Coordinates of C-alpha atoms in Angstrom, one line a residue:
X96 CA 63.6 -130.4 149.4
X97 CA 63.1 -128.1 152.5
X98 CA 66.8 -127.1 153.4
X99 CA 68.3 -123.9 154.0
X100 CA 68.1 -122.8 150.3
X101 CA 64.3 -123.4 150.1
X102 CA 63.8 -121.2 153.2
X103 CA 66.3 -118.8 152.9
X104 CA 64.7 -118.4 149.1
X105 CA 61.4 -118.0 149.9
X106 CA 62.0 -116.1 153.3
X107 CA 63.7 -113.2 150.9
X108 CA 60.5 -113.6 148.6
X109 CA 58.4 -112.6 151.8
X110 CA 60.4 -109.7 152.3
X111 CA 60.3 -109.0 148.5
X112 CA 56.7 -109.6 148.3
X113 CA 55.4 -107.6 151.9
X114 CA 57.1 -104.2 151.1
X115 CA 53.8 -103.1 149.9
X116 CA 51.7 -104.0 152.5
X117 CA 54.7 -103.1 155.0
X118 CA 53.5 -99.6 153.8
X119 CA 49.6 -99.8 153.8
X120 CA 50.0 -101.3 157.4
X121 CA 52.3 -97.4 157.9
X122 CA 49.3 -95.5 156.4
X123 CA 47.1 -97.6 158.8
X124 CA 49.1 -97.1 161.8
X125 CA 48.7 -93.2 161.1
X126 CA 45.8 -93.2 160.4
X127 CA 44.8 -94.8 163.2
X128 CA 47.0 -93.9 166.3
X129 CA 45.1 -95.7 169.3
X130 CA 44.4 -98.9 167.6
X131 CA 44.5 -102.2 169.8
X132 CA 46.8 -104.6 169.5
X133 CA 44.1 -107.2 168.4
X134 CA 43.5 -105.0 165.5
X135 CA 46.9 -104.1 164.4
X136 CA 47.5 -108.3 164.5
X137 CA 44.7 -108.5 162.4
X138 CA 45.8 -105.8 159.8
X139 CA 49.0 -107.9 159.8
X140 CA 47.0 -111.2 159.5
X141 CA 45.0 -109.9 156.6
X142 CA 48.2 -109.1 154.7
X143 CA 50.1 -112.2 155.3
X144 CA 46.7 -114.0 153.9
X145 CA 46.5 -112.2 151.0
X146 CA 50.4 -112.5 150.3
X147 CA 50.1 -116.5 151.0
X148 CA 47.4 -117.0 148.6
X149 CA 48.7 -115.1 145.5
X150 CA 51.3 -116.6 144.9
X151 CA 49.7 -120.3 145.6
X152 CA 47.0 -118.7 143.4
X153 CA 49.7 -118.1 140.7
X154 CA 51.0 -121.7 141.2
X155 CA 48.1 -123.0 140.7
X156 CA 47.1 -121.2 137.8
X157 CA 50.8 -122.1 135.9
X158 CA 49.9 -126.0 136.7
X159 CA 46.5 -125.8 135.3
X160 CA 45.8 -123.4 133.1
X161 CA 48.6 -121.7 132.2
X162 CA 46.8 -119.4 129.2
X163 CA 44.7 -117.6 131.5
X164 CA 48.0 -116.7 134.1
X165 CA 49.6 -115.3 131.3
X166 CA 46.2 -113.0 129.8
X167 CA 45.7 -111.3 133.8
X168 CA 49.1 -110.3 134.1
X169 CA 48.2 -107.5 131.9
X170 CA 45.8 -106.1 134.1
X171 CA 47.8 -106.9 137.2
X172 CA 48.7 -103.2 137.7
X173 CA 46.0 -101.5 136.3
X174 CA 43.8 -103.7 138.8
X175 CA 46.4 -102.7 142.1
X176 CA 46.3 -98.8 140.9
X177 CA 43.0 -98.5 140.9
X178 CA 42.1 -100.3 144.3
X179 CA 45.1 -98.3 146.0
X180 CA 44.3 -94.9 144.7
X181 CA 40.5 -96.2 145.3
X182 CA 41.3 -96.6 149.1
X183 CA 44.2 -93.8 149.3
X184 CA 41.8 -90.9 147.6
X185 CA 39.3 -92.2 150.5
X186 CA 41.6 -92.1 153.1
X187 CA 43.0 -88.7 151.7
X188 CA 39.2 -87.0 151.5
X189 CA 38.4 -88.2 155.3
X190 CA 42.0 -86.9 156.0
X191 CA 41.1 -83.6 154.8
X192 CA 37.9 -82.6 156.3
X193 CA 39.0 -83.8 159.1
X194 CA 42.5 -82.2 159.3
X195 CA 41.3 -79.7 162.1
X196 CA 40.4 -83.0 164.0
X197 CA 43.1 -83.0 167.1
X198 CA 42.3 -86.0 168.7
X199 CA 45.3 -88.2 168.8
X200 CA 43.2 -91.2 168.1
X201 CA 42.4 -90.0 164.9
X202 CA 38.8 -89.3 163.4
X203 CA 38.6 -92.4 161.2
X204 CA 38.8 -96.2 161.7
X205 CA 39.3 -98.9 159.1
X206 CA 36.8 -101.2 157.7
X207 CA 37.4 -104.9 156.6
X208 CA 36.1 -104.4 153.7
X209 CA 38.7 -101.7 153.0
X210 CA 41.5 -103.5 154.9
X211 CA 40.5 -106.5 152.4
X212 CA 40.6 -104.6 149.4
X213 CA 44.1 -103.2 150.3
X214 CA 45.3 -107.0 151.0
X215 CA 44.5 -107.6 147.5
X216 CA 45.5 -104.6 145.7
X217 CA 49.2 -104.9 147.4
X218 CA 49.2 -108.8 146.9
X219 CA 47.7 -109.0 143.1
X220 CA 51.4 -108.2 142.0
X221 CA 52.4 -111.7 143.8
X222 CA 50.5 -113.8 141.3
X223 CA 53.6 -113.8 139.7
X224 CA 55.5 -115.6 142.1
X225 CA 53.9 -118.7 141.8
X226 CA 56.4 -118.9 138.8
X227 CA 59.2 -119.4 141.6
X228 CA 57.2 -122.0 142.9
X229 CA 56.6 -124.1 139.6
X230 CA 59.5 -126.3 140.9
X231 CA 57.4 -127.5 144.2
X232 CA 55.0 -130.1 144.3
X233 CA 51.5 -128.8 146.5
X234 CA 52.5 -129.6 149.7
X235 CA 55.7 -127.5 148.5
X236 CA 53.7 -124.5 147.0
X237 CA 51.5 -124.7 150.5
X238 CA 55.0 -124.9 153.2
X239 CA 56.5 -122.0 151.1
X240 CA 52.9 -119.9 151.0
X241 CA 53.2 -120.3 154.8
X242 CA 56.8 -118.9 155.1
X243 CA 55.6 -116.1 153.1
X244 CA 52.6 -115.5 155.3
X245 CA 54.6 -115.4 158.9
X246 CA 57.3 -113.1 157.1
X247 CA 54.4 -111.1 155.8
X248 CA 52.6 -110.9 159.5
X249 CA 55.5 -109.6 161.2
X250 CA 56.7 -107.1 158.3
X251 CA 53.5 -106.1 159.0
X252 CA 52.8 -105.7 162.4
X253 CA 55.8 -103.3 162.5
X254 CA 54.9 -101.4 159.6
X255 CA 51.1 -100.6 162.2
X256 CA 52.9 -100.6 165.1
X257 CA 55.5 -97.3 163.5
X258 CA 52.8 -95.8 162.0
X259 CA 50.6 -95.8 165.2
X260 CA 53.3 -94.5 167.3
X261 CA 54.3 -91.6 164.5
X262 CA 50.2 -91.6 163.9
X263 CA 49.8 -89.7 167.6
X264 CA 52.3 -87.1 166.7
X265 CA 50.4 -85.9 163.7
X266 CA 47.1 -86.1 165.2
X267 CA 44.2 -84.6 162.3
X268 CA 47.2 -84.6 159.6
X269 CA 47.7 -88.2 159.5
X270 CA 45.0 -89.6 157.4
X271 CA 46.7 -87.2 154.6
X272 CA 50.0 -88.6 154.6
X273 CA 48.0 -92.3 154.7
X274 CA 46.1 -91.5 152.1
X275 CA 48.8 -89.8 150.2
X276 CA 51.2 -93.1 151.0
X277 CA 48.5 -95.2 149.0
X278 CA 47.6 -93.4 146.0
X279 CA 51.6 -93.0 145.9
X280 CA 52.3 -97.3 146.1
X281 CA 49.4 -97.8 143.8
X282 CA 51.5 -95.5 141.4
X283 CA 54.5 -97.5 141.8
X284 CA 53.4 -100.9 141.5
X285 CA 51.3 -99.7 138.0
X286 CA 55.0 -97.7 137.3
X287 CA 57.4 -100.6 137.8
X288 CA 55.1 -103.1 136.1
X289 CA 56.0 -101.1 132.5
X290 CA 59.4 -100.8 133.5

């Protein structure tokens, strides 16, 4: 059961599944130019979390109670919009009245809380791969969760680490483009989801 296909497969989900949050960890990053390495790791780890349990979430939902699964996928995007635009118009406001702000380490810091809410506005949309992983038994659904989450953490930790180095560049300007970056992904997720 755990050959090439079943890593290579859910490896590519990863990928599939961290673009979002590859993102949110670039409007981080630019938001926050002079972050420490324990933080951006942290950021990353957040994400991969959130991107694991979804999708085990999902799986466990289609295995048990399949009814509800199918009656929150409605609000799926409605739920990731409003969270993203939430934390983007934030972002976006401090941005602004600080845009004269030239410190290169930025005027603003992220929170958890905020970092949390991001993890699971750009994960919510993986509930729905725990359809892909109806075919593995729990300790399955749980190896596969964990691919996701290392692909997720290093997807991540790049996405902080280029918007930290572009971050210092911009100085006061970047927590507009941050902020701007996440209203825009919460647009696209609640776009795509009709489409």
């Amino acid at each position: 059961m755990y050959d090439f296909l079943f890593f290579t497969e859910n490896i590519l989900l990863g990928v599939a599944l961290a673009i979002d949050a590859f993102s949110v960890s670039l409007a981080n990053g630019l938001n926050e130019p002079c972050m420490k390495m324990r933080k951006m790791c942290g950021i990353a780890g957040v994400f991969a979390f959130f991107q694991a349990l979804m999708p085990f979430l999902g799986w466990v939902l289609i295995t048990t109670v399949l009814s509800y699964f199918e009656a929150l996928r409605v609000f799926i995007p409605w739920i990731a919009l409003a969270l993203l635009g939430f934390i983007g118009g934030k972002m976006l406001y401090e941005g602004i009245k600080n845009k004269d702000c030239d410190c290169p380490c930025g005027c603003a810091s992220l929170t958890l809380g905020a970092l949390i809410v991001q993890g699971i506005a750009t994960s919510i949309d993986a509930l729905s791969a725990g359809l892909n992983f109806v075919k593995y038994d729990i300790f399955g659904a749980v190896v596969a969760a964990i691919v996701i989450a290392l692909v997720t953490f290093m997807i991540c930790l790049t996405g902080v680490f280029i918007g930290k180095k572009t971050g210092t560049k911009l100085a006061g300007k970047a927590g507009i483009l941050g902020g701007v970056i996440l209203i825009l992904i919460g647009l696209e997720i609640f776009i795509t989801s009709f489409i």
